Coordinates of C-alpha atoms in Angstrom, one line a residue:
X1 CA 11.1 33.0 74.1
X2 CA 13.4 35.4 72.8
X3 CA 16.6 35.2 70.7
X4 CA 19.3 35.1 73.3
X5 CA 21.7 37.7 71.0
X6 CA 18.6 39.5 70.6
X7 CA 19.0 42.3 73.4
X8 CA 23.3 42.7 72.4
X9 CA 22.5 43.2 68.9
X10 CA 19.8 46.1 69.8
X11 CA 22.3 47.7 72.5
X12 CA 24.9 47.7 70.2
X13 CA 23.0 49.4 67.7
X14 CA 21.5 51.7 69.8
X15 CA 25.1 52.6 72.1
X16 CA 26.4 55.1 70.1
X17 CA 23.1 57.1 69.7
X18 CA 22.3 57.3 73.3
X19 CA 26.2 57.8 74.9
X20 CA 29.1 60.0 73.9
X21 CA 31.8 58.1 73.5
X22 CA 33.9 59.5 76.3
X23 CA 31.4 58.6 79.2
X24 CA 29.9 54.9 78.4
X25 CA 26.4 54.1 79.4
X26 CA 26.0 52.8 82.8
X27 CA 23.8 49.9 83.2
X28 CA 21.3 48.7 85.7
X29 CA 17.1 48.2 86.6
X30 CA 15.6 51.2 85.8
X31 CA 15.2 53.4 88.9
X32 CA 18.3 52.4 90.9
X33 CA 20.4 54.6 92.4
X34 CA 23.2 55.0 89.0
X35 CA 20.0 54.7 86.9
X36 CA 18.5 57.8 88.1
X37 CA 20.1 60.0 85.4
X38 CA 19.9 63.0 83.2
X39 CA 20.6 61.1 79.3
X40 CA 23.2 61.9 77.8
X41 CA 22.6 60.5 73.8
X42 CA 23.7 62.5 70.9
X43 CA 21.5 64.5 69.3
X44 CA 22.5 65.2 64.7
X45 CA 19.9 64.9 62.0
X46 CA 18.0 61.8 60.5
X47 CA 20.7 59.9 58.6
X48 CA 23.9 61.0 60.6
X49 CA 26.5 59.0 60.9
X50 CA 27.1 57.8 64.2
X51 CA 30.6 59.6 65.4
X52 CA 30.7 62.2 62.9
X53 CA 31.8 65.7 64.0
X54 CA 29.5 68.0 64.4
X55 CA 27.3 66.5 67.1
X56 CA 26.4 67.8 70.4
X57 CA 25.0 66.1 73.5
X58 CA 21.1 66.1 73.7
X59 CA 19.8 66.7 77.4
X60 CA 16.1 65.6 77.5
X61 CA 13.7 67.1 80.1
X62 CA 12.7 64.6 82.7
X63 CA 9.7 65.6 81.5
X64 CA 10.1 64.5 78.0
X65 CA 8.7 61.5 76.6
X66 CA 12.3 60.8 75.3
X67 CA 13.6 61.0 78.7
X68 CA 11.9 58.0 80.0
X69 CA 13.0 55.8 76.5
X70 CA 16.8 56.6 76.7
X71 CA 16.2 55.5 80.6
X72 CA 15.3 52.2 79.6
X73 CA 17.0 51.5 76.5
X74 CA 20.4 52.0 79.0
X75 CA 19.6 49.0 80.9
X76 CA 19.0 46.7 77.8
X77 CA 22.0 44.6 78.9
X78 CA 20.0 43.4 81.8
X79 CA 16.4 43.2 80.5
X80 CA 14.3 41.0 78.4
X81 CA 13.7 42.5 74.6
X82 CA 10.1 41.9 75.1
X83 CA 9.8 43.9 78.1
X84 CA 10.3 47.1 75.4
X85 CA 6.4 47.8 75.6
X86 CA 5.0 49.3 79.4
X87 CA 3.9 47.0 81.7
X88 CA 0.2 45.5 81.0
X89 CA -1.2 46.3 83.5
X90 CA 0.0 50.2 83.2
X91 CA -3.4 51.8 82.1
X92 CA -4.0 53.7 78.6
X93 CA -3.6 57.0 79.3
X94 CA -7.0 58.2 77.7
X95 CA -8.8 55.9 79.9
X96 CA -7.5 57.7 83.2
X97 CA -7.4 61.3 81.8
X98 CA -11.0 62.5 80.4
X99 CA -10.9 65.7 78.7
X100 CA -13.4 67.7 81.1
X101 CA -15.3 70.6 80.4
X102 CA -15.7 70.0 76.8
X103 CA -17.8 73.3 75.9
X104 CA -14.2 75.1 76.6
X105 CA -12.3 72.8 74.4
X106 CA -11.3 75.3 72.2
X107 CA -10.4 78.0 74.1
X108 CA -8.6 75.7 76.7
X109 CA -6.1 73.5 75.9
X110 CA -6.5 69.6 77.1
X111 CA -3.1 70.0 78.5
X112 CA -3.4 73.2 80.5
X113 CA -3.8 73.8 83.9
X114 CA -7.4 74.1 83.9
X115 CA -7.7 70.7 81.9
X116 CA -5.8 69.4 85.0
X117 CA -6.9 70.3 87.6
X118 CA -10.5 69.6 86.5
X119 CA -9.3 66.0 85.3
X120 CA -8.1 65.5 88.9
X121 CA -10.9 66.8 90.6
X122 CA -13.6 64.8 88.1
X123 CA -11.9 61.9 89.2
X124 CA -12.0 62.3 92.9
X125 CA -15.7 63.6 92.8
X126 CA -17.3 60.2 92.0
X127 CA -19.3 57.8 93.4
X128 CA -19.3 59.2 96.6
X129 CA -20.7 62.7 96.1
X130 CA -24.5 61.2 96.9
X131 CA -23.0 59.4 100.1
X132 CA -20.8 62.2 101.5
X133 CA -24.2 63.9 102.9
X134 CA -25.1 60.8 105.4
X135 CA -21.6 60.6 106.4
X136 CA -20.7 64.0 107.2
X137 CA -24.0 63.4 109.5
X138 CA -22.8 60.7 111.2
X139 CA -19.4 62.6 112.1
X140 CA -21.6 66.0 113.1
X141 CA -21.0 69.2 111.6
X142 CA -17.7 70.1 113.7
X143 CA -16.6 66.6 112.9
X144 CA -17.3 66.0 109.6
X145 CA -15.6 69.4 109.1
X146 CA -12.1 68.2 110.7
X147 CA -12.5 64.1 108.9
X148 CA -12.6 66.4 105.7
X149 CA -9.9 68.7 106.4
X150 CA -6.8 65.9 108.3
X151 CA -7.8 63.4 106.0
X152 CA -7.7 65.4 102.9
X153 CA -4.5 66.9 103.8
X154 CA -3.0 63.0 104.4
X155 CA -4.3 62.3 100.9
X156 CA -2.9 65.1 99.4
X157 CA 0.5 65.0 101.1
X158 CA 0.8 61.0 100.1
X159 CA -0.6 61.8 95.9
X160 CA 1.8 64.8 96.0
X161 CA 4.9 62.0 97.0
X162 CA 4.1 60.0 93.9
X163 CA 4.0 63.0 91.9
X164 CA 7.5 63.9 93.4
X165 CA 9.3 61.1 93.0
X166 CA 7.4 59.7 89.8
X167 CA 9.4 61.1 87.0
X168 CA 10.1 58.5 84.4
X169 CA 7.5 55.6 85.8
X170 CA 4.5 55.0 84.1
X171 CA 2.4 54.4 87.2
X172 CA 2.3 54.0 90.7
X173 CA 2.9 50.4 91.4
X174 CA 5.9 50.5 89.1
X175 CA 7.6 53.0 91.8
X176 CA 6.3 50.4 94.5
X177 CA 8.2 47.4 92.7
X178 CA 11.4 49.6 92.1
X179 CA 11.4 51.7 95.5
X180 CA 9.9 48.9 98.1
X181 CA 10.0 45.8 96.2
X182 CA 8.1 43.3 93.8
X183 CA 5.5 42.5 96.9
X184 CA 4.7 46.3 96.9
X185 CA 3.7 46.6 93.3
X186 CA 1.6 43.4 93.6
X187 CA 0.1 45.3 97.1
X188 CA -0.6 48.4 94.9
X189 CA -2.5 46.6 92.1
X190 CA -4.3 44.6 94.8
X191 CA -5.4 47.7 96.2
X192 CA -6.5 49.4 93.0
X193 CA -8.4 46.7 92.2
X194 CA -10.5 46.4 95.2
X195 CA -11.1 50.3 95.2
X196 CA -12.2 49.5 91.5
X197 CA -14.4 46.7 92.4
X198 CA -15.9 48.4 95.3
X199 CA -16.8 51.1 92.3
X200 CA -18.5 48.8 90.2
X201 CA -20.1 47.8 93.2
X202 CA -20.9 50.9 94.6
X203 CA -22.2 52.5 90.7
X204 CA -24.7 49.6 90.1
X205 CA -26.4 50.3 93.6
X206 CA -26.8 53.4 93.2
X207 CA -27.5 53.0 89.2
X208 CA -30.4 50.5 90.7
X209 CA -31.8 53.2 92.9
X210 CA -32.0 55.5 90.8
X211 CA -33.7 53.6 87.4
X212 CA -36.2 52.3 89.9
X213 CA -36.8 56.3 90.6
X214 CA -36.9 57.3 87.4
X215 CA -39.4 54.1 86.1
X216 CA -41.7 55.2 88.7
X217 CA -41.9 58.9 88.2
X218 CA -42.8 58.0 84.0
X219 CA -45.2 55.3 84.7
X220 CA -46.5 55.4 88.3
X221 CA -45.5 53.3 91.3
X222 CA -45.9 49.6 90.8
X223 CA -45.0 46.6 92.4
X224 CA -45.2 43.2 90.7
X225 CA -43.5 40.3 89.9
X226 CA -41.9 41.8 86.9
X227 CA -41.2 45.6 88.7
X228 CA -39.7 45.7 91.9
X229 CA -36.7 46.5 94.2
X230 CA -35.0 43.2 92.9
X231 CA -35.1 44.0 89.3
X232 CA -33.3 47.0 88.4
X233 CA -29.9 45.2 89.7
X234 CA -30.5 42.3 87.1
X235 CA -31.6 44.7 84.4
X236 CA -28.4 46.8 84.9
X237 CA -26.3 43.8 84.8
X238 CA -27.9 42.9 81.3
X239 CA -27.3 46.0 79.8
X240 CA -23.4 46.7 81.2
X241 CA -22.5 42.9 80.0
X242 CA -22.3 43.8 76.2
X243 CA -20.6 47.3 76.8
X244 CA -18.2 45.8 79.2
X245 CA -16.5 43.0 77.3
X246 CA -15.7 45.6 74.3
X247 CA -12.1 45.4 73.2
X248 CA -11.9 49.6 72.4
X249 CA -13.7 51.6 74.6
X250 CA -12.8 54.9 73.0
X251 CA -16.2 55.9 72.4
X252 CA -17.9 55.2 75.7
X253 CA -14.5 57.4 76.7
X254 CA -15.5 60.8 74.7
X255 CA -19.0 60.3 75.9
X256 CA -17.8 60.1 79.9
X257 CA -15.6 63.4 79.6
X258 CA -18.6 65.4 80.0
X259 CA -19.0 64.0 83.2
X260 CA -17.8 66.9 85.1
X261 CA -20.7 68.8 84.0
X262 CA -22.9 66.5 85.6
X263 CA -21.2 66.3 88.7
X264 CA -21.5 70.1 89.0
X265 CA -24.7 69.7 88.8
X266 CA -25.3 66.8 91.3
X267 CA -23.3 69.5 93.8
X268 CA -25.8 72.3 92.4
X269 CA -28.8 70.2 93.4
X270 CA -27.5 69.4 96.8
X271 CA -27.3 72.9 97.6
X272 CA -30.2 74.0 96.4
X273 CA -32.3 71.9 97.7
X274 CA -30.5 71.8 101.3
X275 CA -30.5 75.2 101.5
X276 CA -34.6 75.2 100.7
X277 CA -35.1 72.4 103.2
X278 CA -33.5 74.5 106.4
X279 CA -36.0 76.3 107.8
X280 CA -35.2 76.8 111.4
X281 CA -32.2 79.5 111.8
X282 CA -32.5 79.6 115.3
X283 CA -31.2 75.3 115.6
X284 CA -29.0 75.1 119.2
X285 CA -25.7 73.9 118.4
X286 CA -24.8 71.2 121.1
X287 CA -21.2 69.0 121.8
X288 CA -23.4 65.7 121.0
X289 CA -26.7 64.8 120.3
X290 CA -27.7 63.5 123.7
X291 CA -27.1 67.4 124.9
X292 CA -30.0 68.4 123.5
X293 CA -32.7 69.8 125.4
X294 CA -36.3 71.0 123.7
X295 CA -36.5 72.3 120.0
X296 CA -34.1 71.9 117.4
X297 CA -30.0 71.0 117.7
X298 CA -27.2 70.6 115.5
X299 CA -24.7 68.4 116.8
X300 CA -21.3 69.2 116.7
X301 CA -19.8 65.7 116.9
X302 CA -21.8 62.0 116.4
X303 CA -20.2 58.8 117.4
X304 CA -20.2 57.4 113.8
X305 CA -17.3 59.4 112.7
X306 CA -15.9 56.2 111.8
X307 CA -17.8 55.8 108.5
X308 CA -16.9 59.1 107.5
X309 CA -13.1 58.6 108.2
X310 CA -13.0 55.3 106.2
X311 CA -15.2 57.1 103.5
X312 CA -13.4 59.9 102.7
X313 CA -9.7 58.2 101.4
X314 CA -11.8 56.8 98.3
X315 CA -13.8 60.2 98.1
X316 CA -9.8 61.8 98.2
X317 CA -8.6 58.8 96.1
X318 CA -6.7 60.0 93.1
X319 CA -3.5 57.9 93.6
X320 CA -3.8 55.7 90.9
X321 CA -4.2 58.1 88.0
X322 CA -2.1 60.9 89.3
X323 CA 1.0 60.3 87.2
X324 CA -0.8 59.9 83.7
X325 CA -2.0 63.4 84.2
X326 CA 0.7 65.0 85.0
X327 CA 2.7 63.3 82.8
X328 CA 0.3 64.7 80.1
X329 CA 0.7 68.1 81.9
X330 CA 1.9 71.1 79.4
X331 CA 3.8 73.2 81.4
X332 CA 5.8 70.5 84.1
X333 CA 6.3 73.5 86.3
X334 CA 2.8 74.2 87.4
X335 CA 1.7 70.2 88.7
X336 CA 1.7 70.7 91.8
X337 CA -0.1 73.7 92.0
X338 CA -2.6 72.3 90.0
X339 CA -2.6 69.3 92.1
X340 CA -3.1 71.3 95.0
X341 CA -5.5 73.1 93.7
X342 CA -7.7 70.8 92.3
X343 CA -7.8 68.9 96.3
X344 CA -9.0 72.9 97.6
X345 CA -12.4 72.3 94.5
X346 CA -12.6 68.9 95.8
X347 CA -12.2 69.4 99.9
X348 CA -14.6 72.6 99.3
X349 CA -17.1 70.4 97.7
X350 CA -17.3 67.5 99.8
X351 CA -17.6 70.6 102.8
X352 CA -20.4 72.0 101.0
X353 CA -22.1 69.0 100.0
X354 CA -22.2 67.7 103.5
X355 CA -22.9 70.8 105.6
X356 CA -26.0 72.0 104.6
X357 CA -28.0 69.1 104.1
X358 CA -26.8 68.5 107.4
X359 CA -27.9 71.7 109.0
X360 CA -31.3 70.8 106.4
X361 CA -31.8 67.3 108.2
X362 CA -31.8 69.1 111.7
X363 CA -34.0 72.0 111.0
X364 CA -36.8 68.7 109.4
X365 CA -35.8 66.2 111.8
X366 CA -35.4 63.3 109.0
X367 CA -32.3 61.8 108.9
X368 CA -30.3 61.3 106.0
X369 CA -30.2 58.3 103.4
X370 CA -26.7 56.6 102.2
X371 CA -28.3 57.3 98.3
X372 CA -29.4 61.4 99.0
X373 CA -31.8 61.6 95.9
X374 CA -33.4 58.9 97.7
X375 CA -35.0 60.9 100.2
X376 CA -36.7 62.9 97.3
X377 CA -40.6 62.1 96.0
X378 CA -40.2 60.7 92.5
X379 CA -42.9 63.6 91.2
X380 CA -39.9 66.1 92.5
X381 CA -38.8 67.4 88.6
X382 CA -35.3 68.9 90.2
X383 CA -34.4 65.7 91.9
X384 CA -35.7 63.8 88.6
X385 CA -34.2 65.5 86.0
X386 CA -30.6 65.0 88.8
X387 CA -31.5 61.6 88.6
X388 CA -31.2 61.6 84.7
X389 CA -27.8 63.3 84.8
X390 CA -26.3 61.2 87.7
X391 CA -27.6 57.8 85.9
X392 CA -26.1 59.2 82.2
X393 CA -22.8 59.8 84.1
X394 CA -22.7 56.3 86.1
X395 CA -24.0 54.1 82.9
X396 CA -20.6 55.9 80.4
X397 CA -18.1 55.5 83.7
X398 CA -19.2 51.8 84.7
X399 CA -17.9 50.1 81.6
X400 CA -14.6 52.0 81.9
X401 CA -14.3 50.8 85.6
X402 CA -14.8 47.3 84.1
X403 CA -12.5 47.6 81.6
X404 CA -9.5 48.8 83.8
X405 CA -10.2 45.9 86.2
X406 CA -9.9 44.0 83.1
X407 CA -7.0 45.2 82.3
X408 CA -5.2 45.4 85.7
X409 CA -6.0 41.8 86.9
X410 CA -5.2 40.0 83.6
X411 CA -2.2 42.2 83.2
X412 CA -0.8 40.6 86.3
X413 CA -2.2 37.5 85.5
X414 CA -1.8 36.4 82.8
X415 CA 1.1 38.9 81.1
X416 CA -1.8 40.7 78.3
X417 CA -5.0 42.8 79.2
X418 CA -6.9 40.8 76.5
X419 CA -6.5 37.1 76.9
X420 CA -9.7 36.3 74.7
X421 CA -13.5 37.2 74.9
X422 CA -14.2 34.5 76.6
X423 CA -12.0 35.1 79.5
X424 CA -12.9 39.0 79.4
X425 CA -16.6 37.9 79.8
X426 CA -16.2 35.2 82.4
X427 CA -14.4 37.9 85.0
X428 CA -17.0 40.7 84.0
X429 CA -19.7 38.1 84.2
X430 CA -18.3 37.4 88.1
X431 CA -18.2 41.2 89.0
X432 CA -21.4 42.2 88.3
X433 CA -23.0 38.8 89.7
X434 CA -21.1 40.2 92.7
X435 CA -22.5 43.9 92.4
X436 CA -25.9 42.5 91.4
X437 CA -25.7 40.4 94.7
X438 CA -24.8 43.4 96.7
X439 CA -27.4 45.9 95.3
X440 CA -30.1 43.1 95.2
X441 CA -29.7 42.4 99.1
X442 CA -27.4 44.9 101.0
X443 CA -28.6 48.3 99.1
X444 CA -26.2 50.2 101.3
X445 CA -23.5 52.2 99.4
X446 CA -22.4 54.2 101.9
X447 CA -20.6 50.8 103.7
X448 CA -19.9 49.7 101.0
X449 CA -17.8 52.9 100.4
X450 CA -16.2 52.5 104.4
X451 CA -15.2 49.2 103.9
X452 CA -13.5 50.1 100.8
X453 CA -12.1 52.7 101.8
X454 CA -10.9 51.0 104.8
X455 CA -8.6 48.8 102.6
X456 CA -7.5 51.8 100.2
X457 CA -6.9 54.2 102.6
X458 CA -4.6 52.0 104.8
X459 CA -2.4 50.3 102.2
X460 CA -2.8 52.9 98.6
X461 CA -3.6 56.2 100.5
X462 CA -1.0 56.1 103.6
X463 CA 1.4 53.0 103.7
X464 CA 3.0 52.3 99.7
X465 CA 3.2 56.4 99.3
X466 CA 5.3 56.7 102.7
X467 CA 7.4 53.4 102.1
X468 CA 8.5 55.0 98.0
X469 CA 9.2 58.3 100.2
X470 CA 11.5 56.9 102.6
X471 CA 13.1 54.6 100.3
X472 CA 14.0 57.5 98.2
X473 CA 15.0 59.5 101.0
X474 CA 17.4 57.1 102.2
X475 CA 18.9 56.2 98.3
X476 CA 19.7 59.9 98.6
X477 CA 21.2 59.9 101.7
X478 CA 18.6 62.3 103.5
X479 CA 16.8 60.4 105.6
X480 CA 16.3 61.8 109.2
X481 CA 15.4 59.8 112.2
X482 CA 12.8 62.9 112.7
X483 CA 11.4 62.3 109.3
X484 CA 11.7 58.5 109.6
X485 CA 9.7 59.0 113.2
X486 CA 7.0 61.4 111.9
X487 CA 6.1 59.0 108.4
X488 CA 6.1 55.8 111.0
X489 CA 3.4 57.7 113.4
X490 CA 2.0 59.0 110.4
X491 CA 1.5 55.5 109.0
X492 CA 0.1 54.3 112.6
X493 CA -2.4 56.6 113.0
X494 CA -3.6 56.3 109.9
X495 CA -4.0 52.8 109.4
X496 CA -5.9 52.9 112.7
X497 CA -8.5 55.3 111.8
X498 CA -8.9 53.7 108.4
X499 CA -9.0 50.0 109.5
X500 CA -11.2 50.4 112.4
X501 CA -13.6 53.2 110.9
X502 CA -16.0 51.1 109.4
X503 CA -16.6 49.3 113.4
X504 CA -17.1 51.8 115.0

């Protein structure tokens, strides 16, 4: 427990370096309405004496690491001393922000806008590139076209609110406590966490699928008691155990920042080998698949839209990391045009990825899998050496997915990330029984991708985002019952598509 003189001795200390003396320090929680503020400390060289002439008021950018400091050393009065470290559960900022594109290192710098916007769009484009093709199918090619446009638009209107109004909070669920409430930043971890888990559950599916593809193709197809559909799950388990209860995972962090270049060429593959596969340019576009007469059609809308709509907020899901990387941004000015721009590489790619195998599927009449290398022979060397790059990619993320749910849920828990190896182990032990479980018996990613995203997209993606938006709008005195009316229907609609996506 702390000294209670503790935090009056430090503010006293600390009052004449962050106020002038004509215009005290106002105090309060950080982010109330006197607490938004531009600092006012004063600014002479190391040594100075504290009221000595000469002096002149320092005026931090918002963007300036010093900015957020002076912020909360004002409020001192009413805080804790030991709440002078970020919130546990706030993640390291090099686990959320890979370096990508390594090979331009030096001639890019990791805090330009390139760096950005690929670190945005490497996060988004993730475990569900290899889905997206079955569920742009299921909505049909006009369909899946309009899921990928409205709902990508909602997701980059409600990232580009956090980004707005996130100056001075280290992540997103601290604006939820401080704009909505303490039940809203316990919603927003909740929410993280189950987009997380339904990662991990998601990578060690498709991880499963794939080293049962790749074990084949080197030493023929076997099935035995020792090799089969039930033992890659169990092996993967295994192997991520020992990676995943490691304290530092700053190595398995370098390795992952090429992942970008894998994903690239995951998308390259999936265009090539659509665009080999479609064969009949003369297909008869139809309204929906019961219109179709003789030869081949490509329907324009399919009645399991709804797996596509509660795909695509995880596929769009960036919500969670945006403020670490543009908070690391070098030039403030240009974040949300990269932001922006980085959605366009990502709502382009998803487009691609999903309409030509698509129009591939029609022209062969085979339908598409929820794991797309799946539908490929093991002897096939492109779709091999894919699966090579895809299971690299997936077996440096996986531990780091771990490792944030680690330190998220015993953050909140417990008050520390690392409680003990012991504890670590237990919960990683329970999350991969979990994704084992899942793989083992209910080898369906796709759902398992709808269901999350059903949670995600109606509580992370379209309800905290709008809630911080209007309570800042109204602690600025410009809220509008028009604004207030289109966020409420906003929020409605939403949810609805979201929630009931995955049913229908």
């Amino acid at each position: 427990m702390p000294h209670p003189d503790m935090s009056g001795d430090i503010h006293e200390q600390l009052e004449p370096l962050i106020s002038p003396p004509s215009s005290p320090a106002p105090t309060g929680a950080i982010g109330s309405g006197s607490d938004r503020f531009s600092p006012s400390p004063v600014q002479g060289h190391a040594g100075s004496v504290p009221g000595s002439v000469g002096r002149r008021p320092y005026h931090p950018d918002k963007q300036d690491p010093m900015y957020s400091r002076l912020k909360y050393y004002r409020s001192l009065p009413t805080r804790r001393p030991s709440l002078m470290n970020p919130p546990v559960h706030v993640l390291p900022e090099e686990l959320l922000v890979p370096t990508p594109l390594p090979v331009l290192i030096k001639a890019v710098s990791p805090n330009s806008s390139i760096a950005v916007i690929f670190s945005i769009a490497n996060l988004m484009l993730g475990s569900s590139l290899l889905v997206v093709p079955w569920a742009f199918d299921q909505a049909g090619v006009v369909g899946g076209t309009v899921l990928i446009f409205s709902i990508g638009l909602l997701c980059y209107y409600t990232s580009r609110l956090i980004i707005v109004h996130g100056d001075g909070y280290n992540d997103f669920a601290e604006m939820c406590t401080d704009f909505v409430g303490a039940w809203a930043g316990y919603v927003a971890i909740s929410a993280s966490l189950i987009v997380l888990v339904g990662a991990v559950i998601t990578y060690h599916t498709l991880m499963s699928s794939l080293v049962y593809q790749v074990v084949n193709a080197l030493i023929g197809k076997s099935t035995s008691w020792l090799w089969n559909h039930y033992t890659p799950p169990i092996l993967i388990a295994v192997v991520m155990l020992p990676l995943s209860i490691l304290k530092q995972l700053g190595i398995l962090v370098k390795i992952s920042s090429v992942g970008i270049l894998f994903v690239l060429y995951t998308i390259a593959f999936v265009l090539a080998s659509a665009g080999s596969r479609t064969q009949d340019s003369h297909a008869q576009l139809v309204p929906f698949p019961e219109d179709c007469g003789q030869g081949t059609c490509i329907a324009m809308f399919h009645d399991g839209w709804g797996k596509f709509a509660s795909l695509l907020p995880v596929s769009f899901f960036v919500h969670n990391a945006i403020l670490p990387i543009v908070h690391n941004q070098g030039n403030p000015a240009t974040s949300l045009r990269d932001h922006a721009a980085a959605f366009v590489i990502v709502g382009l790619s998803y487009q691609s990825v999903g309409f030509l195998p698509t129009l591939a599927q029609a022209s062969l009449s085979m339908p598409l899998t929820q794991n797309y290398l799946s539908m490929f022979d093991d002897s096939d060397v492109f779709a091999f050496t894919t699966r090579i790059a895809v299971l690299w990619q997936l077996v440096t993320v996986y531990p780091l997915l771990l490792g944030i749910v680690r330190q998220q849920f015993f953050g909140v828990i417990v008050g520390k990330s690392w409680p003990g190896r012991i504890w670590v182990a237990l919960l990683n032990i329970f999350v991969l029984t979990m994704a084992c479980l899942v793989a083992m018996f209910f080898s369906k990613p796709g759902s398992v991708l709808s269901f999350t995203g059903a949670v995600c997209g109606s509580t992370y993606v379209v309800i905290l985002p709008i809630l911080v938006h209007l309570s800042a709008l109204r602690r600025e005195r410009l809220l509008s019952k028009a604004s207030l009316i289109f966020h409420i229907v906003m929020i409605v609609v939403g949810v609805s598509c979201f929630a009931a996506g995955p049913f229908l």
